[in-house]
Coordinates of C-alpha atoms in Angstrom, one line a residue:
M1 CA 0.0 0.0 0.0
G2 CA 0.9 3.6 0.0
S3 CA 3.2 3.7 3.1
G4 CA 2.9 7.4 3.5
Q5 CA 4.0 8.3 -0.1
Q6 CA 2.8 11.7 -1.3
V7 CA 0.6 11.7 -4.4
A8 CA -0.4 15.0 -6.1
V9 CA -4.0 15.2 -7.1
F10 CA -4.6 18.1 -9.5
G11 CA -8.3 19.2 -9.3
A12 CA -8.6 17.5 -5.9
Y13 CA -11.7 19.5 -4.8
G14 CA -13.8 18.5 -7.8
H15 CA -16.5 15.8 -7.5
T16 CA -14.3 13.0 -8.8
G17 CA -11.2 14.4 -7.2
R18 CA -12.7 14.2 -3.8
F19 CA -13.4 10.4 -4.3
V20 CA -9.8 10.0 -5.5
V21 CA -8.4 11.8 -2.5
A22 CA -10.5 9.6 -0.1
E23 CA -9.4 6.4 -1.9
L24 CA -5.7 7.3 -1.9
A25 CA -5.9 8.0 1.8
A26 CA -7.7 4.7 2.5
R27 CA -4.8 2.9 0.7
G28 CA -2.1 4.6 2.8
Y29 CA -1.0 7.4 0.5
V30 CA -0.8 11.0 1.5
P31 CA -2.8 13.1 -1.1
V32 CA -1.4 16.5 -1.8
S33 CA -4.4 18.5 -3.0
S34 CA -3.8 20.9 -5.9
G35 CA -5.7 23.2 -8.2
R36 CA -6.4 26.8 -9.0
N37 CA -9.2 27.5 -6.6
A38 CA -7.5 28.5 -3.4
Q39 CA -10.6 28.6 -1.2
A40 CA -11.8 25.2 -2.4
L41 CA -8.3 23.8 -1.7
R42 CA -8.3 25.3 1.9
E43 CA -11.7 23.8 2.6
L44 CA -10.7 20.4 1.4
A45 CA -7.4 20.5 3.2
Q46 CA -9.1 21.4 6.5
E47 CA -11.8 18.7 6.1
H48 CA -9.2 15.9 5.4
G49 CA -6.1 17.3 7.1
L50 CA -4.2 17.6 3.8
E51 CA -1.6 19.8 2.4
A52 CA -2.9 22.2 -0.2
R53 CA -0.8 23.7 -3.0
V54 CA -2.4 26.3 -5.3
A55 CA -1.4 25.7 -8.9
S56 CA -2.6 26.6 -12.4
A57 CA -2.2 24.8 -15.7
E58 CA -1.1 28.2 -17.1
D59 CA 1.7 28.6 -14.5
A60 CA 4.4 25.9 -15.0
A61 CA 6.3 27.0 -11.9
S62 CA 3.2 26.5 -9.7
L63 CA 2.7 23.0 -11.1
D64 CA 6.3 22.2 -10.3
R65 CA 5.8 23.3 -6.7
A66 CA 2.6 21.2 -6.6
L67 CA 4.4 18.1 -7.6
A68 CA 7.5 18.6 -5.5
G69 CA 8.1 15.5 -3.4
A70 CA 5.3 13.5 -4.9
V71 CA 5.8 10.0 -6.3
A72 CA 3.1 10.5 -8.9
V73 CA 0.4 12.9 -10.0
I74 CA -3.3 12.2 -10.8
N75 CA -5.0 14.8 -12.9
C76 CA -8.7 15.1 -12.1
A77 CA -9.1 18.6 -13.4
G78 CA -11.2 19.2 -16.5
P79 CA -11.6 20.4 -19.1
F80 CA -8.7 18.1 -19.8
A81 CA -8.1 19.8 -23.2
S82 CA -6.6 22.6 -21.1
T83 CA -4.9 20.6 -18.3
T84 CA -3.4 17.4 -19.7
G85 CA -0.5 19.0 -21.6
P86 CA 0.8 21.2 -18.8
V87 CA 0.4 18.6 -16.1
I88 CA 2.1 15.9 -18.2
E89 CA 4.9 18.3 -18.9
A90 CA 5.3 19.0 -15.1
A91 CA 5.3 15.2 -14.4
L92 CA 8.0 14.7 -17.0
R93 CA 10.1 17.4 -15.4
A94 CA 9.6 15.9 -12.0
K95 CA 10.3 12.4 -13.5
I96 CA 7.2 10.9 -11.9
P97 CA 4.2 8.9 -13.4
Y98 CA 1.2 10.7 -14.6
L99 CA -2.4 9.3 -14.6
D100 CA -5.6 11.1 -15.5
V101 CA -9.4 10.4 -15.5
A102 CA -10.1 12.3 -18.8
A103 CA -13.1 11.2 -20.7
E104 CA -12.7 13.8 -23.4
L105 CA -11.9 12.2 -26.8
E106 CA -9.8 15.0 -28.1
A107 CA -7.7 15.3 -24.9
N108 CA -7.0 11.6 -25.0
L109 CA -6.2 11.6 -28.7
D110 CA -3.8 14.5 -28.0
T111 CA -2.1 12.7 -25.2
F112 CA -1.3 9.7 -27.4
A113 CA -0.3 11.8 -30.4
H114 CA 1.9 14.3 -28.6
Y115 CA 3.6 12.2 -25.9
Q116 CA 3.8 8.6 -27.2
E117 CA 7.4 8.7 -28.5
R118 CA 8.7 11.2 -26.0
A119 CA 7.4 9.3 -23.0
R120 CA 8.7 6.0 -24.3
D121 CA 12.2 7.4 -25.0
A122 CA 12.2 8.8 -21.5
G123 CA 11.0 5.6 -19.9
A124 CA 8.1 7.6 -18.4
V125 CA 4.6 6.2 -17.6
I126 CA 1.6 8.1 -18.7
V127 CA -1.8 6.5 -18.3
P128 CA -4.7 8.6 -19.7
A129 CA -8.4 7.9 -19.3
M130 CA -7.9 5.7 -16.2
A131 CA -11.5 6.1 -15.2
F132 CA -15.0 4.6 -15.7
F133 CA -15.0 5.9 -19.3
G134 CA -11.8 4.7 -20.9
G135 CA -10.1 2.5 -18.3
L136 CA -12.9 0.1 -17.3
G137 CA -14.1 -0.6 -20.8
D138 CA -10.6 -1.0 -22.1
L139 CA -9.8 -3.5 -19.3
L140 CA -13.0 -5.4 -20.0
A141 CA -12.4 -5.5 -23.8
T142 CA -8.9 -6.7 -23.2
A143 CA -10.0 -9.4 -20.8
A144 CA -12.6 -10.5 -23.3
M145 CA -10.0 -10.6 -26.1
G146 CA -8.0 -13.2 -24.1
D147 CA -5.4 -15.0 -26.2
W148 CA -6.6 -13.6 -29.6
S149 CA -4.0 -11.5 -31.3
A150 CA -6.6 -9.8 -33.4
A151 CA -10.4 -9.4 -33.7
D152 CA -12.9 -8.1 -36.2
E153 CA -14.8 -5.7 -33.9
A154 CA -15.3 -4.6 -30.3
H155 CA -18.4 -3.3 -28.8
I156 CA -18.8 -1.6 -25.3
A157 CA -22.4 -1.0 -24.2
Y158 CA -23.2 1.2 -21.2
A159 CA -26.4 0.8 -19.2
L160 CA -26.7 3.6 -16.7
S161 CA -29.8 3.8 -14.4
S162 CA -29.5 7.6 -14.8
W163 CA -26.8 10.1 -15.6
H164 CA -26.8 13.2 -13.4
P165 CA -23.7 15.0 -14.8
T166 CA -21.3 17.0 -12.6
A167 CA -20.3 20.5 -13.5
G168 CA -17.0 19.1 -14.8
T169 CA -18.8 16.7 -17.1
R170 CA -20.8 19.5 -18.5
L171 CA -17.8 21.7 -19.0
S172 CA -15.7 19.0 -20.6
G173 CA -18.6 18.1 -22.9
A174 CA -19.0 21.7 -24.0
V175 CA -15.2 21.9 -24.8
S176 CA -15.4 18.8 -26.8
R177 CA -18.4 20.0 -28.8
E178 CA -16.6 23.3 -29.5
R179 CA -13.5 21.5 -30.8
R180 CA -15.5 19.1 -32.9
G181 CA -18.0 21.5 -34.3
D182 CA -21.1 19.8 -36.0
V183 CA -19.5 16.4 -36.3
R184 CA -19.3 13.3 -34.3
L185 CA -16.4 10.8 -34.2
R186 CA -16.6 7.1 -35.1
Y187 CA -13.8 4.6 -35.3
S188 CA -14.2 2.2 -38.3
G189 CA -11.9 0.4 -40.7
G190 CA -9.0 1.2 -38.5
Q191 CA -9.4 5.0 -38.8
W192 CA -11.4 7.9 -37.4
E193 CA -14.4 9.1 -39.3
R194 CA -16.0 12.6 -38.9
R195 CA -19.7 12.2 -39.4
T196 CA -22.5 14.7 -39.6
D197 CA -25.4 12.3 -39.6
A198 CA -27.3 11.5 -36.4
A199 CA -26.0 8.6 -34.2
P200 CA -28.3 5.6 -34.8
A201 CA -30.9 4.4 -32.3
L202 CA -30.5 0.7 -31.7
Q203 CA -31.2 -2.2 -29.3
W204 CA -28.6 -3.9 -27.3
T205 CA -29.1 -7.2 -25.5
F206 CA -27.4 -6.9 -22.1
P207 CA -26.9 -10.0 -19.9
E208 CA -30.0 -11.0 -17.9
P209 CA -31.8 -9.8 -16.0
M210 CA -31.4 -6.5 -17.8
G211 CA -32.0 -7.9 -21.3
V212 CA -32.8 -5.8 -24.4
R213 CA -32.5 -2.1 -24.0
E214 CA -32.8 0.9 -26.3
V215 CA -29.4 2.5 -26.8
I216 CA -27.8 5.2 -28.9
G217 CA -25.2 3.6 -31.1
E218 CA -21.8 5.1 -31.9
F219 CA -22.1 7.2 -28.7
T220 CA -18.3 7.5 -28.8
M221 CA -16.6 7.4 -25.5
A222 CA -12.9 7.3 -24.4
D223 CA -12.8 3.5 -24.8
V224 CA -12.8 4.1 -28.6
V225 CA -9.6 6.0 -28.2
T226 CA -7.8 3.6 -25.8
V227 CA -8.8 0.2 -27.2
P228 CA -7.3 0.6 -30.7
Q229 CA -4.1 1.9 -29.3
H230 CA -3.0 -1.6 -28.2
L231 CA -5.6 -4.2 -29.6
S232 CA -5.7 -5.1 -33.3
I233 CA -9.4 -4.3 -33.7
P234 CA -10.4 -2.2 -36.7
D235 CA -13.9 -1.4 -35.6
V236 CA -14.6 -0.2 -32.0
T237 CA -18.0 1.1 -31.0
T238 CA -19.6 2.2 -27.8
Y239 CA -23.3 2.5 -26.9
M240 CA -25.3 4.3 -24.2
T241 CA -28.8 3.6 -22.9
V242 CA -31.2 6.3 -24.2
E243 CA -32.3 7.3 -20.7
A244 CA -28.7 8.2 -19.8
V245 CA -28.3 10.1 -23.0
R246 CA -31.4 12.1 -22.3
D247 CA -30.3 12.9 -18.8
V248 CA -26.9 14.1 -19.8
A249 CA -28.2 16.1 -22.7
T250 CA -30.8 17.9 -20.7
P251 CA -29.5 21.2 -19.3
H252 CA -31.7 21.0 -16.1
T253 CA -30.7 17.5 -15.0
P254 CA -29.3 18.1 -11.5
A255 CA -25.8 17.1 -10.4
P256 CA -25.4 13.8 -8.5
T257 CA -26.3 13.7 -4.9
A258 CA -25.0 11.5 -2.1
A259 CA -27.0 8.4 -1.2
D260 CA -24.6 6.9 1.3
R261 CA -21.9 7.8 3.7
S262 CA -19.2 7.5 1.1
G263 CA -20.8 10.1 -1.0
R264 CA -21.9 7.8 -3.8
S265 CA -25.1 8.5 -5.6
D266 CA -27.8 5.8 -6.1
Q267 CA -26.9 5.5 -9.8
T268 CA -26.1 2.0 -11.0
F269 CA -24.2 0.9 -14.1
L270 CA -23.5 -2.2 -16.2
V271 CA -20.7 -2.2 -18.7
D272 CA -20.9 -5.0 -21.4
A273 CA -17.8 -5.5 -23.6
V274 CA -18.1 -7.8 -26.5
V275 CA -15.3 -8.8 -28.9
R276 CA -16.0 -10.7 -32.1
S277 CA -13.8 -12.5 -34.5
G278 CA -14.7 -14.9 -37.3
G279 CA -18.2 -15.4 -36.0
V280 CA -17.0 -16.2 -32.5
E281 CA -17.9 -13.9 -29.6
R282 CA -16.2 -13.3 -26.3
R283 CA -17.7 -11.2 -23.5
A284 CA -16.9 -9.5 -20.2
T285 CA -19.2 -7.4 -18.0
A286 CA -19.0 -5.3 -14.9
S287 CA -21.6 -3.7 -12.8
G288 CA -21.6 -1.4 -9.8
Q289 CA -22.7 1.9 -8.3
D290 CA -21.9 5.5 -9.3
I291 CA -19.6 6.0 -12.3
Y292 CA -17.8 8.9 -10.7
A293 CA -17.1 7.1 -7.4
V294 CA -15.9 3.9 -9.1
T295 CA -13.3 6.0 -11.0
A296 CA -11.4 6.4 -7.7
P297 CA -10.5 2.7 -7.1
L298 CA -9.7 2.4 -10.8
V299 CA -7.1 5.1 -10.9
A300 CA -5.8 4.3 -7.4
E301 CA -5.3 0.7 -8.3
A302 CA -3.6 1.8 -11.5
L303 CA -1.3 4.0 -9.4
E304 CA -0.5 1.3 -7.0
R305 CA 0.5 -1.1 -9.8
V306 CA 2.6 1.6 -11.6
L307 CA 4.5 2.4 -8.3
T308 CA 5.1 -1.3 -7.5
G309 CA 6.3 -2.2 -11.0
R310 CA 3.3 -4.3 -11.9
T311 CA 3.3 -2.9 -15.5
K312 CA 4.0 -4.3 -19.0
T313 CA 5.3 -1.3 -20.8
V314 CA 6.3 2.4 -20.6
G315 CA 5.3 5.4 -22.4
V316 CA 1.7 6.5 -23.0
A317 CA -0.4 3.3 -22.4
S318 CA -4.0 2.3 -22.2
A319 CA -5.2 0.4 -19.1
G320 CA -5.4 -2.9 -20.9
E321 CA -1.9 -2.5 -22.4
I322 CA 0.0 -1.6 -19.3
F323 CA -1.8 -3.9 -16.8
D324 CA -2.8 -7.5 -16.6
A325 CA -6.5 -6.9 -17.4
P326 CA -8.1 -9.9 -15.7
D327 CA -6.0 -9.6 -12.6
F328 CA -6.7 -5.8 -12.4
L329 CA -10.5 -6.4 -12.8
H330 CA -10.5 -9.1 -10.0
A331 CA -8.7 -6.6 -7.7
L332 CA -11.7 -4.3 -8.1
A333 CA -14.0 -6.9 -6.5
P334 CA -15.0 -4.7 -3.6
Y335 CA -16.3 -2.1 -6.0
I336 CA -17.7 -4.0 -9.0
A337 CA -19.5 -7.3 -9.8
L338 CA -17.4 -8.9 -12.5
D339 CA -18.4 -11.6 -15.0
L340 CA -15.8 -12.8 -17.4
H341 CA -17.9 -15.1 -19.5
P342 CA -16.6 -18.4 -20.8
Q343 CA -14.5 -17.6 -23.9
G344 CA -15.3 -18.8 -27.4
T345 CA -12.8 -21.0 -29.2

């Protein structure tokens, strides 16, 4: 466990950041809270007895001070289009691992494009999208893939009982829409397509007892960035239940509210990853409570494995590429119900 090691958490006072801080502390790390909002940092520091270091993505020196003495940094501060580059640069200067919980497609694409070679040459570890969107789906798809060296297609379907977005989710979504304009992204035939037609309305058959549900197809999430980075799969598609899409698209949907002592909402989720090759299908599913809260054990488990050398590569790496996917998923047993279905042959 952490043994008192300091871990910088940039954006520690945000909704997800608070879950990450609590999870790190529970694992024996000493979170060092950081971000631009001095008052929010002070309040968080007083509440949890933490050190607070004010820092801004626009001020490299402040980021260097924020990371001083830390063994790693976790970036929880969106919009990630503005923060990933500066915080990665600070991590490279400090020679410490960098992890983030970014769900923004463009930010994740930028991380792979801009830092792949540089991080590999430096022997640095950068793990983007180590969160519910990105990390979990990538791990499930990798586990489902098993011993296949290639597959024809991967599908990751999300069933959320509701989706009450945080302020950070709304802001990140607005930034992504501003960058994309009137197009949506789809990964097909081994390349990205920019499409202007509406995403299709489809049905997805989830494992029982959920069964058939209405979904929005090609609801492209971070998994569509991470999976093709390391798995030879030319078509990767993600899906979202229509109720969740309606919630997140409605301006007046309220933010999540706590339903238990840990601060989790009563939202439930099921993630269904299916990989197909030559008419054979393999599947892995995970279910649990609160997509924001479950991001904390995901990124904290990743951090622990990076710091203890339980990794398979260096550079910019997706979750399923750098970690043993089935072992990692089983380590999340206290937080998710996992079903790695019998694999096809």
